[in-house]
Coordinates of C-alpha atoms in Angstrom, one line a residue:
M144 CA 12.1 25.1 36.1
A145 CA 11.2 24.6 32.6
A146 CA 7.9 23.4 31.7
V147 CA 8.0 20.7 28.8
T148 CA 5.5 19.5 26.6
P149 CA 5.8 17.2 23.9
H150 CA 4.3 17.8 20.4
A151 CA 3.4 15.9 16.9
Q152 CA 5.7 13.3 15.7
E153 CA 7.4 13.2 12.1
K154 CA 9.2 9.9 11.0
A155 CA 12.8 10.0 10.0
H156 CA 15.7 7.9 9.1
S157 CA 18.2 6.5 11.6
S158 CA 21.9 5.1 10.7
E159 CA 21.9 2.6 8.1
D160 CA 24.0 0.4 9.8
E161 CA 21.0 0.5 12.7
I162 CA 18.0 -0.8 10.7
D163 CA 17.8 -3.9 8.2
M164 CA 16.6 -4.1 4.5
S165 CA 13.0 -4.6 5.6
E166 CA 12.9 -1.2 7.7
K167 CA 14.5 0.5 4.8
E168 CA 12.3 -0.8 2.1
D169 CA 9.5 0.4 4.7
A170 CA 10.9 4.1 5.0
E171 CA 11.6 4.4 1.2
E172 CA 8.0 3.3 0.7
A173 CA 6.7 5.6 3.5
L174 CA 8.5 8.8 1.1
E175 CA 6.9 7.8 -1.7
N176 CA 3.4 8.2 0.0
L177 CA 4.2 11.5 1.2
D178 CA 1.9 14.0 0.3
C179 CA 4.4 17.0 -0.4
A180 CA 6.9 17.7 -3.2
M181 CA 10.1 15.7 -3.7
I182 CA 12.9 17.8 -4.6
R183 CA 14.8 15.2 -6.5
T184 CA 17.6 17.5 -8.4
P185 CA 20.5 19.2 -6.2
S186 CA 20.9 22.6 -7.3
A187 CA 25.0 22.4 -7.0
E188 CA 27.1 19.6 -6.3
L189 CA 30.7 20.5 -4.3
H190 CA 33.7 18.6 -4.7
G191 CA 36.8 18.4 -2.2
H192 CA 36.6 15.9 0.3
T193 CA 37.9 12.2 0.3
G194 CA 35.9 10.8 3.1
V195 CA 32.5 10.9 4.5
I196 CA 31.2 14.6 5.0
I197 CA 29.5 14.5 8.1
A198 CA 28.2 18.2 8.6
A199 CA 27.6 21.5 7.1
D200 CA 27.1 25.0 8.2
W201 CA 26.3 28.3 6.3
M202 CA 29.1 31.3 7.0
S203 CA 27.4 34.4 8.7
T204 CA 28.1 36.2 5.0
G205 CA 25.5 33.7 3.3
D206 CA 27.8 33.4 0.4
Q207 CA 29.6 30.5 1.7
I208 CA 29.4 27.2 3.8
V209 CA 31.5 25.1 5.7
T210 CA 31.9 21.3 5.4
A211 CA 33.6 18.5 7.9
S212 CA 34.4 15.6 6.9
W213 CA 36.1 12.2 7.9
D214 CA 39.0 13.0 5.8
R215 CA 40.2 15.4 8.5
T216 CA 39.5 18.3 6.8
A217 CA 36.8 21.3 6.8
N218 CA 36.4 22.9 3.7
V219 CA 35.1 26.6 2.9
Y220 CA 33.0 26.4 -0.4
D221 CA 31.8 29.6 -2.3
T222 CA 28.2 28.8 -2.7
T223 CA 27.4 30.9 -6.1
T224 CA 30.3 29.1 -8.0
G225 CA 31.1 26.0 -6.1
E226 CA 34.7 27.0 -5.8
L227 CA 36.6 25.6 -3.1
L228 CA 37.9 28.6 -1.0
Q229 CA 40.0 26.8 1.7
S230 CA 40.7 23.6 3.1
L231 CA 41.3 23.4 7.0
A232 CA 43.7 20.7 8.2
G233 CA 45.3 19.9 11.2
H234 CA 43.0 17.5 13.1
D235 CA 44.6 14.2 14.0
Q236 CA 41.4 12.1 13.5
E237 CA 37.8 12.1 11.7
L238 CA 35.7 15.0 12.1
T239 CA 32.5 14.8 13.9
H240 CA 30.8 18.3 13.4
T241 CA 31.2 22.1 12.7
S242 CA 29.4 25.2 13.4
T243 CA 29.8 28.9 12.5
H244 CA 29.4 32.0 14.3
P245 CA 25.9 33.8 13.5
N246 CA 27.5 37.3 13.1
Q247 CA 31.2 36.9 12.6
K248 CA 33.6 35.0 10.4
L249 CA 34.6 32.5 12.9
V250 CA 34.4 28.5 12.8
V251 CA 34.4 25.7 15.2
T252 CA 35.3 22.1 14.3
S253 CA 35.4 19.3 16.8
S254 CA 37.2 15.7 16.3
K255 CA 37.4 12.4 17.6
D256 CA 41.2 13.6 18.4
T257 CA 39.7 14.9 21.7
T258 CA 40.0 18.4 20.4
F259 CA 38.4 21.2 19.1
R260 CA 39.3 24.1 16.9
L261 CA 38.4 27.8 16.4
W262 CA 39.1 29.1 13.0
D263 CA 39.3 33.0 12.8
F264 CA 38.5 34.5 8.9
R265 CA 38.1 37.9 10.4
D266 CA 41.3 39.2 8.8
R267 CA 41.0 38.8 5.2
S268 CA 45.0 38.5 4.7
M269 CA 45.1 35.6 6.9
H270 CA 43.3 33.3 9.1
S271 CA 44.3 31.8 12.7
V272 CA 43.1 28.9 14.1
N273 CA 43.5 28.0 18.1
V274 CA 43.4 24.3 19.3
F275 CA 41.5 23.4 22.5
Q276 CA 42.1 20.3 24.7
G277 CA 39.7 20.3 27.2
H278 CA 38.2 16.7 26.7
T279 CA 39.6 13.4 27.4
E280 CA 37.2 11.4 24.4
A281 CA 36.0 12.4 21.1
V282 CA 34.2 15.6 20.9
T283 CA 30.9 15.0 19.1
S284 CA 30.0 18.7 18.9
A285 CA 31.0 22.4 19.4
V286 CA 28.8 25.2 18.8
F287 CA 28.7 29.3 19.2
A288 CA 26.5 30.7 22.0
V289 CA 25.3 34.1 22.7
G290 CA 27.9 36.2 24.2
D291 CA 30.8 35.1 22.3
K292 CA 30.9 31.6 23.9
V293 CA 31.4 28.0 22.9
V294 CA 29.4 25.1 24.2
S295 CA 31.4 21.9 23.5
G296 CA 30.0 18.0 24.1
S297 CA 32.1 14.7 24.2
D298 CA 31.9 11.3 24.7
D299 CA 33.5 11.7 28.0
R300 CA 29.9 12.4 29.2
T301 CA 30.9 16.1 29.9
V302 CA 29.4 19.2 28.3
K303 CA 31.8 22.3 28.8
V304 CA 31.2 26.2 28.1
W305 CA 34.0 28.3 27.0
E306 CA 34.6 32.1 26.5
I307 CA 36.2 32.9 23.2
K308 CA 38.5 35.5 24.7
N309 CA 40.0 33.3 27.4
M310 CA 39.8 29.9 26.3
R311 CA 42.3 28.3 28.5
S312 CA 39.6 26.9 30.8
P313 CA 36.0 26.4 30.4
I314 CA 33.8 28.7 32.7
A315 CA 31.1 25.8 33.3
T316 CA 31.7 21.8 33.2
I317 CA 28.3 19.5 33.1
R318 CA 28.9 16.2 34.2
L319 CA 26.7 13.6 33.0
D320 CA 25.9 10.0 33.3
S321 CA 25.8 9.1 29.1
P322 CA 27.9 10.2 26.2
V323 CA 26.9 13.5 24.3
N324 CA 25.6 13.8 20.8
R325 CA 24.8 16.8 18.8
L326 CA 24.0 19.5 21.1
S327 CA 22.4 22.8 20.4
V328 CA 22.2 26.2 22.3
S329 CA 18.9 28.4 22.6
A330 CA 19.7 32.0 20.9
N331 CA 16.5 33.3 22.9
H332 CA 17.2 31.6 26.1
N333 CA 20.7 30.4 26.3
I334 CA 19.4 26.9 27.2
I335 CA 21.6 24.0 26.2
A336 CA 19.6 20.9 24.7
I337 CA 21.9 17.8 25.5
P338 CA 20.9 14.5 23.5
H339 CA 22.5 11.4 24.7
D340 CA 23.1 8.0 24.2
N341 CA 21.0 6.6 26.8
R342 CA 17.9 8.3 25.0
H343 CA 17.9 11.3 27.8
V344 CA 17.5 15.0 26.3
R345 CA 18.8 17.3 29.3
L346 CA 18.5 21.0 29.5
Y347 CA 20.9 23.2 31.1
D348 CA 21.5 26.8 31.0
L349 CA 25.0 28.4 30.2
N350 CA 26.1 28.3 34.3
G351 CA 25.9 24.5 34.1
N352 CA 22.6 24.5 36.0
R353 CA 20.4 22.0 35.2
L354 CA 16.8 23.0 34.0
S355 CA 14.7 20.2 33.3
R356 CA 14.8 16.6 31.2
L357 CA 12.7 15.8 28.4
P358 CA 10.3 12.5 28.8
R359 CA 11.6 9.3 28.1
G360 CA 9.1 6.5 27.7
N361 CA 7.0 4.2 25.5
R362 CA 4.3 7.0 25.1
Q363 CA 6.9 10.2 25.0
G364 CA 10.2 10.7 24.0
H365 CA 12.7 8.9 22.3
K366 CA 13.0 4.7 22.2
R367 CA 16.6 4.6 21.0
M368 CA 19.5 7.0 21.1
V369 CA 18.7 10.6 20.6
C370 CA 21.6 11.8 17.7
A371 CA 20.6 15.6 17.7
T372 CA 18.3 18.5 19.3
A373 CA 17.9 21.6 17.2
W374 CA 16.2 25.1 18.6
A375 CA 13.9 27.6 16.5
D376 CA 14.3 30.9 16.1
K377 CA 10.9 31.3 17.0
E378 CA 8.0 28.9 17.7
V379 CA 6.3 26.8 15.0
L380 CA 4.0 24.0 14.2
G381 CA 1.7 25.0 17.1
G382 CA 4.4 26.1 19.7
C383 CA 7.1 23.7 19.2
N384 CA 10.6 25.5 19.9
L385 CA 12.7 22.7 20.3
F386 CA 13.4 19.5 18.0
T387 CA 15.0 16.2 18.7
C388 CA 15.8 13.1 16.4
G389 CA 16.8 9.6 17.1
F390 CA 17.9 6.3 15.9
D391 CA 13.9 5.3 16.5
R392 CA 13.7 7.3 13.3
K393 CA 11.1 9.8 14.8
V394 CA 11.7 13.7 15.0
L395 CA 9.9 15.2 18.0
G396 CA 8.8 18.5 18.2
W397 CA 8.7 20.0 22.2
N398 CA 7.3 23.7 23.4
I399 CA 10.0 24.6 26.5
C400 CA 8.5 27.3 28.4
L401 CA 10.6 28.7 31.3
D402 CA 9.3 30.2 34.2
K403 CA 9.6 34.1 35.4
E404 CA 13.2 32.8 37.8
N405 CA 15.0 31.4 34.5
K406 CA 14.0 34.2 32.2
D407 CA 15.4 36.6 34.6
R408 CA 18.4 34.5 34.9
D409 CA 18.8 34.6 30.8

């Protein structure tokens, strides 16, 4: 089993549609009173999308980023010049997320059209795209995992694990009781952290085995929908290696410890 310990909480913002004006004013006042440096001027501004930009990620080379938008496209930019290098079109509905491979020039985009797409830029002369139709509702996120795997989550209440070399069918399917939001996979332990609409965060391995569930209550855990999870490459802030954020305007840090059995399984 995985041992779960909550750590210090840090306030964040929920969706603008979920908080009224008084709450937004309180949040703005809290930001003004923070005892830290405020960065107010961006170093660059990238243009090319016509709709809301919902996600962005660095390419493995470090000099490009990919962005995902509600205009149904993903854009690849040169971060030095700001030049739009490519616009990736093909999804039938709004994009929900994008993620890049840590070592190779591969991009995955997910969409409300129930599909996710794998874009391959390893051949400089051309790029290829594969479309995967393993879900029945919007794919809320798809991310790379070690061993050249992709993990996808959906509003259809499932998480699926795929192998890049053979993605005709998933190698594992996790069936859940609530829609899945932006999940993440630990590069160190191969653990999927799954955030839900019902305030739960569940932990599974890449074989689809359930490991643990984070606390959910008035004193610990989130009080509203959990939007996203993020693993740290190494322990930070007094032992935290997993962070979760929710519509309750909280960012929570957790210390996830595996026993020997699970370490051996990884």
